[in-house]
Short mmCIF file of C-alpha atoms in Angstrom, two decimals:
data_model
loop_
_atom_site.label_atom_id
_atom_site.label_comp_id
_atom_site.label_asym_id
_atom_site.label_seq_id
_atom_site.Cartn_x
_atom_site.Cartn_y
_atom_site.Cartn_z
CA UNK A 1 26.65 63.03 125.66
CA UNK A 2 29.47 61.03 126.69
CA UNK A 3 32.85 63.29 127.20
CA UNK A 4 34.97 61.45 124.23
CA UNK A 5 31.94 61.98 122.08
CA UNK A 6 32.13 65.62 123.33
CA UNK A 7 35.92 66.11 122.53
CA UNK A 8 35.53 64.65 119.39
CA UNK A 9 32.87 66.96 118.36
CA UNK A 10 34.98 70.14 119.41
CA UNK A 11 37.97 68.59 117.61
CA UNK A 12 35.91 68.61 114.56
CA UNK A 13 34.47 71.65 115.01
CA UNK A 14 38.13 73.34 115.79
CA UNK A 15 39.17 72.01 112.19
CA UNK A 16 36.23 73.07 110.61
CA UNK A 17 36.45 76.83 111.52
CA UNK A 18 40.22 76.85 111.26
CA UNK A 19 39.98 75.58 107.69
CA UNK A 20 37.47 78.35 107.07
CA UNK A 21 39.14 80.96 108.36
CA UNK A 22 42.77 80.23 107.24
CA UNK A 23 46.46 79.91 109.00
CA UNK A 24 45.91 83.09 110.94
CA UNK A 25 43.28 81.36 113.41
CA UNK A 26 44.43 79.09 115.92
CA UNK A 27 41.98 77.17 117.74
CA UNK A 28 43.00 75.37 121.24
CA UNK A 29 41.00 72.78 123.46
CA UNK A 30 41.82 72.76 126.82
CA UNK A 31 40.84 69.78 129.25
CA UNK A 32 40.63 71.61 132.58
CA UNK A 33 40.44 68.14 134.47
CA UNK A 34 44.16 67.78 133.44
CA UNK A 35 47.18 68.67 135.06
CA UNK A 36 48.19 72.20 134.22
CA UNK A 37 51.35 71.58 132.91
CA UNK A 38 49.36 69.61 129.91
CA UNK A 39 45.70 70.68 129.50
CA UNK A 40 46.17 71.27 125.71
CA UNK A 41 44.24 68.40 123.99
CA UNK A 42 44.19 69.60 120.90
CA UNK A 43 45.68 72.41 118.73
CA UNK A 44 45.31 74.04 114.96
CA UNK A 45 47.55 76.48 113.73
CA UNK A 46 49.73 76.30 116.49
CA UNK A 47 52.46 77.86 114.93
CA UNK A 48 50.82 81.08 115.88
CA UNK A 49 51.33 81.18 119.30
CA UNK A 50 54.29 78.33 119.32
CA UNK A 51 52.06 75.85 121.50
CA UNK A 52 51.30 71.94 120.60
CA UNK A 53 48.97 69.33 121.86
CA UNK A 54 50.42 68.52 125.57
CA UNK A 55 51.53 72.13 126.30
CA UNK A 56 50.43 73.66 129.92
CA UNK A 57 47.41 75.88 130.55
CA UNK A 58 46.97 79.58 129.85
CA UNK A 59 45.75 82.56 132.09
CA UNK A 60 42.16 81.81 130.71
CA UNK A 61 42.44 78.09 132.05
CA UNK A 62 43.57 79.30 135.88
CA UNK A 63 41.17 82.12 135.71
CA UNK A 64 38.47 79.99 134.88
CA UNK A 65 39.55 77.40 137.58
CA UNK A 66 39.57 79.92 140.35
CA UNK A 67 36.06 81.51 139.11
CA UNK A 68 32.86 80.35 140.61
CA UNK A 69 31.13 78.15 138.48
CA UNK A 70 27.91 80.56 138.52
CA UNK A 71 30.08 83.51 137.29
CA UNK A 72 31.71 81.79 134.57
CA UNK A 73 30.54 83.31 131.46
CA UNK A 74 32.27 82.99 127.94
CA UNK A 75 34.66 85.82 126.71
CA UNK A 76 34.40 86.79 123.44
CA UNK A 77 36.86 89.31 121.34
CA UNK A 78 39.36 90.08 124.08
CA UNK A 79 43.18 91.11 123.22
CA UNK A 80 45.96 88.84 123.73
CA UNK A 81 49.38 88.49 122.53
CA UNK A 82 51.42 85.57 121.70
CA UNK A 83 54.93 84.97 123.23
CA UNK A 84 56.80 86.84 120.34
CA UNK A 85 54.20 89.65 120.53
CA UNK A 86 51.81 89.10 117.87
CA UNK A 87 48.30 91.03 118.41
CA UNK A 88 45.78 88.02 118.82
CA UNK A 89 41.85 88.64 119.08
CA UNK A 90 40.77 86.19 121.43
CA UNK A 91 37.69 84.12 122.38
CA UNK A 92 37.09 81.56 125.17
CA UNK A 93 34.27 79.56 125.05
CA UNK A 94 33.19 77.31 128.26
CA UNK A 95 31.98 73.58 127.75
CA UNK A 96 30.55 72.19 130.44
CA UNK A 97 29.30 68.41 131.17
CA UNK A 98 25.96 67.22 132.61
CA UNK A 99 26.54 68.21 136.03
CA UNK A 100 27.10 71.55 135.05
CA UNK A 101 30.99 70.99 135.78
CA UNK A 102 33.70 72.95 133.28
CA UNK A 103 35.29 69.79 131.40
CA UNK A 104 36.99 71.94 128.30
CA UNK A 105 37.64 75.68 127.13
CA UNK A 106 37.11 76.02 123.57
CA UNK A 107 39.88 79.13 122.66
CA UNK A 108 40.03 81.04 119.36
CA UNK A 109 43.18 83.15 118.91
CA UNK A 110 42.93 85.29 115.51
CA UNK A 111 46.13 86.88 114.31
CA UNK A 112 45.49 90.66 113.76
CA UNK A 113 48.82 91.83 113.72
CA UNK A 114 48.67 92.31 109.68
CA UNK A 115 45.46 93.97 110.01
CA UNK A 116 46.33 96.21 112.50
CA UNK A 117 49.70 97.32 110.75
CA UNK A 118 46.97 98.21 107.82
CA UNK A 119 44.32 99.77 110.02
CA UNK A 120 47.57 101.88 111.35
CA UNK A 121 48.63 102.85 107.61
CA UNK A 122 45.03 104.01 106.51
CA UNK A 123 44.41 106.14 110.27
CA UNK A 124 47.87 107.71 109.03
CA UNK A 125 46.36 108.46 105.76
CA UNK A 126 43.14 109.88 107.00
CA UNK A 127 43.61 111.20 110.34
CA UNK A 128 43.31 114.98 110.62
CA UNK A 129 44.92 114.82 114.19
CA UNK A 130 48.68 115.06 115.00
CA UNK A 131 50.36 111.67 115.10
CA UNK A 132 50.86 111.91 118.75
CA UNK A 133 47.34 111.95 119.65
CA UNK A 134 46.44 110.30 122.93
CA UNK A 135 44.11 107.88 121.57
CA UNK A 136 46.73 106.34 119.58
CA UNK A 137 49.13 106.33 122.60
CA UNK A 138 46.12 104.48 124.78
CA UNK A 139 45.52 101.83 122.00
CA UNK A 140 49.52 101.20 122.17
CA UNK A 141 49.71 100.74 126.15
CA UNK A 142 46.51 98.81 125.80
CA UNK A 143 48.16 96.38 122.73
CA UNK A 144 51.67 96.20 125.27
CA UNK A 145 49.78 95.40 128.44
CA UNK A 146 47.71 92.55 127.19
CA UNK A 147 48.50 89.11 128.62
CA UNK A 148 51.05 86.77 126.50
CA UNK A 149 50.04 83.23 125.88
CA UNK A 150 52.72 80.87 127.92
CA UNK A 151 53.99 77.61 127.08
CA UNK A 152 54.76 76.35 130.54
CA UNK A 153 53.35 76.73 133.91
CA UNK A 154 56.65 78.31 134.43
CA UNK A 155 56.29 80.91 132.12
CA UNK A 156 52.99 81.49 133.34
CA UNK A 157 53.50 81.70 137.01
CA UNK A 158 56.56 84.18 135.87
CA UNK A 159 53.71 86.28 133.93
CA UNK A 160 51.55 86.48 136.44
CA UNK A 161 54.36 87.48 138.90
CA UNK A 162 55.56 90.14 136.96
CA UNK A 163 51.82 91.86 136.54
CA UNK A 164 51.37 91.58 140.36
CA UNK A 165 54.57 93.28 140.78
CA UNK A 166 53.72 95.91 138.16
CA UNK A 167 50.55 96.57 140.03
CA UNK A 168 52.20 97.75 142.85
CA UNK A 169 54.94 99.68 140.96
CA UNK A 170 58.02 99.41 143.23
CA UNK A 171 61.08 97.03 143.81
CA UNK A 172 60.57 94.55 145.89
CA UNK A 173 63.76 95.60 148.18
CA UNK A 174 61.25 98.68 148.48
CA UNK A 175 57.89 96.93 149.19
CA UNK A 176 56.18 97.57 152.88
CA UNK A 177 54.37 94.71 153.86
CA UNK A 178 50.86 96.05 152.65
CA UNK A 179 52.86 96.33 149.36
CA UNK A 180 53.70 92.56 149.65
CA UNK A 181 50.24 91.37 150.67
CA UNK A 182 48.85 93.41 147.82
CA UNK A 183 51.10 91.09 145.40
CA UNK A 184 49.77 88.54 147.25
CA UNK A 185 46.16 89.18 146.89
CA UNK A 186 46.62 89.62 142.81
CA UNK A 187 48.07 86.45 142.48
CA UNK A 188 45.61 84.75 144.56
CA UNK A 189 42.83 86.26 142.57
CA UNK A 190 44.44 85.45 139.10
CA UNK A 191 44.71 81.86 140.51
CA UNK A 192 48.33 81.78 140.62
CA UNK A 193 48.42 79.23 143.64
CA UNK A 194 46.73 76.74 141.97
CA UNK A 195 50.20 76.07 140.15
CA UNK A 196 52.29 73.58 142.01
CA UNK A 197 55.05 74.50 143.80
CA UNK A 198 53.77 78.31 143.13
CA UNK A 199 54.53 79.19 147.00
CA UNK A 200 57.71 78.56 146.98
CA UNK A 201 58.44 80.96 144.11
CA UNK A 202 56.38 83.38 145.16
CA UNK A 203 57.69 83.17 148.65
CA UNK A 204 61.39 83.45 147.20
CA UNK A 205 60.56 86.42 144.76
CA UNK A 206 58.72 88.65 147.87
CA UNK A 207 61.92 87.53 149.95
CA UNK A 208 59.38 85.99 152.68
CA UNK A 209 59.05 82.90 154.33
CA UNK A 210 55.92 80.23 153.22
CA UNK A 211 54.56 80.74 156.45
CA UNK A 212 54.85 84.78 156.01
CA UNK A 213 53.03 84.25 152.33
CA UNK A 214 50.42 82.19 154.06
CA UNK A 215 49.63 84.20 156.73
CA UNK A 216 49.29 87.28 154.22
CA UNK A 217 46.81 84.79 151.93
CA UNK A 218 44.83 84.25 154.95
CA UNK A 219 44.58 87.73 156.23
CA UNK A 220 43.87 89.78 152.91
CA UNK A 221 44.38 93.08 154.42
CA UNK A 222 47.13 94.60 156.71
#
């Protein structure tokens, strides 16, 4: 099957599913062979994440490009957030060419914000536990920590850096060499260095030279 036919079929499928599930269902198709700044080749109901055709890659694309092909598995029903904080139930399906190489990512993001509000209302009516029960706190923390869908590669990189710094849990000025290596390792594992000129930005944030940055990447250990 030719690649243009594959994309045509994916676009047709995306349109049909979006019509079936309604305006709360966003479906984006990423072409991973394109520049990271414009991987979205088709999108339905883009108002959910605020994205459009021609927009940038998301964390899912970076992770896929950074993962060995034999380890890449479809991801179904995980939690993400839009840039304005809406809770999304997301799935990512990896489409390969005849040679087995990843070509497209078929991403579904369903806005469950209103459903979660109804769920919380019902739970509030029927629960016999205090309002401050730990399960509620755990769910809130899980939703707050879910990755946001970026609009540009700059937002994507900033988001990855933010998460990396949060993993260490210290201001940069208080970080040791070992802490900074942890940050670099996290970003490397997340595929941040696939983004053009990301090394300049990361080195600047950590207050180190690019030579030191690449030394940290190569060593992987203190």
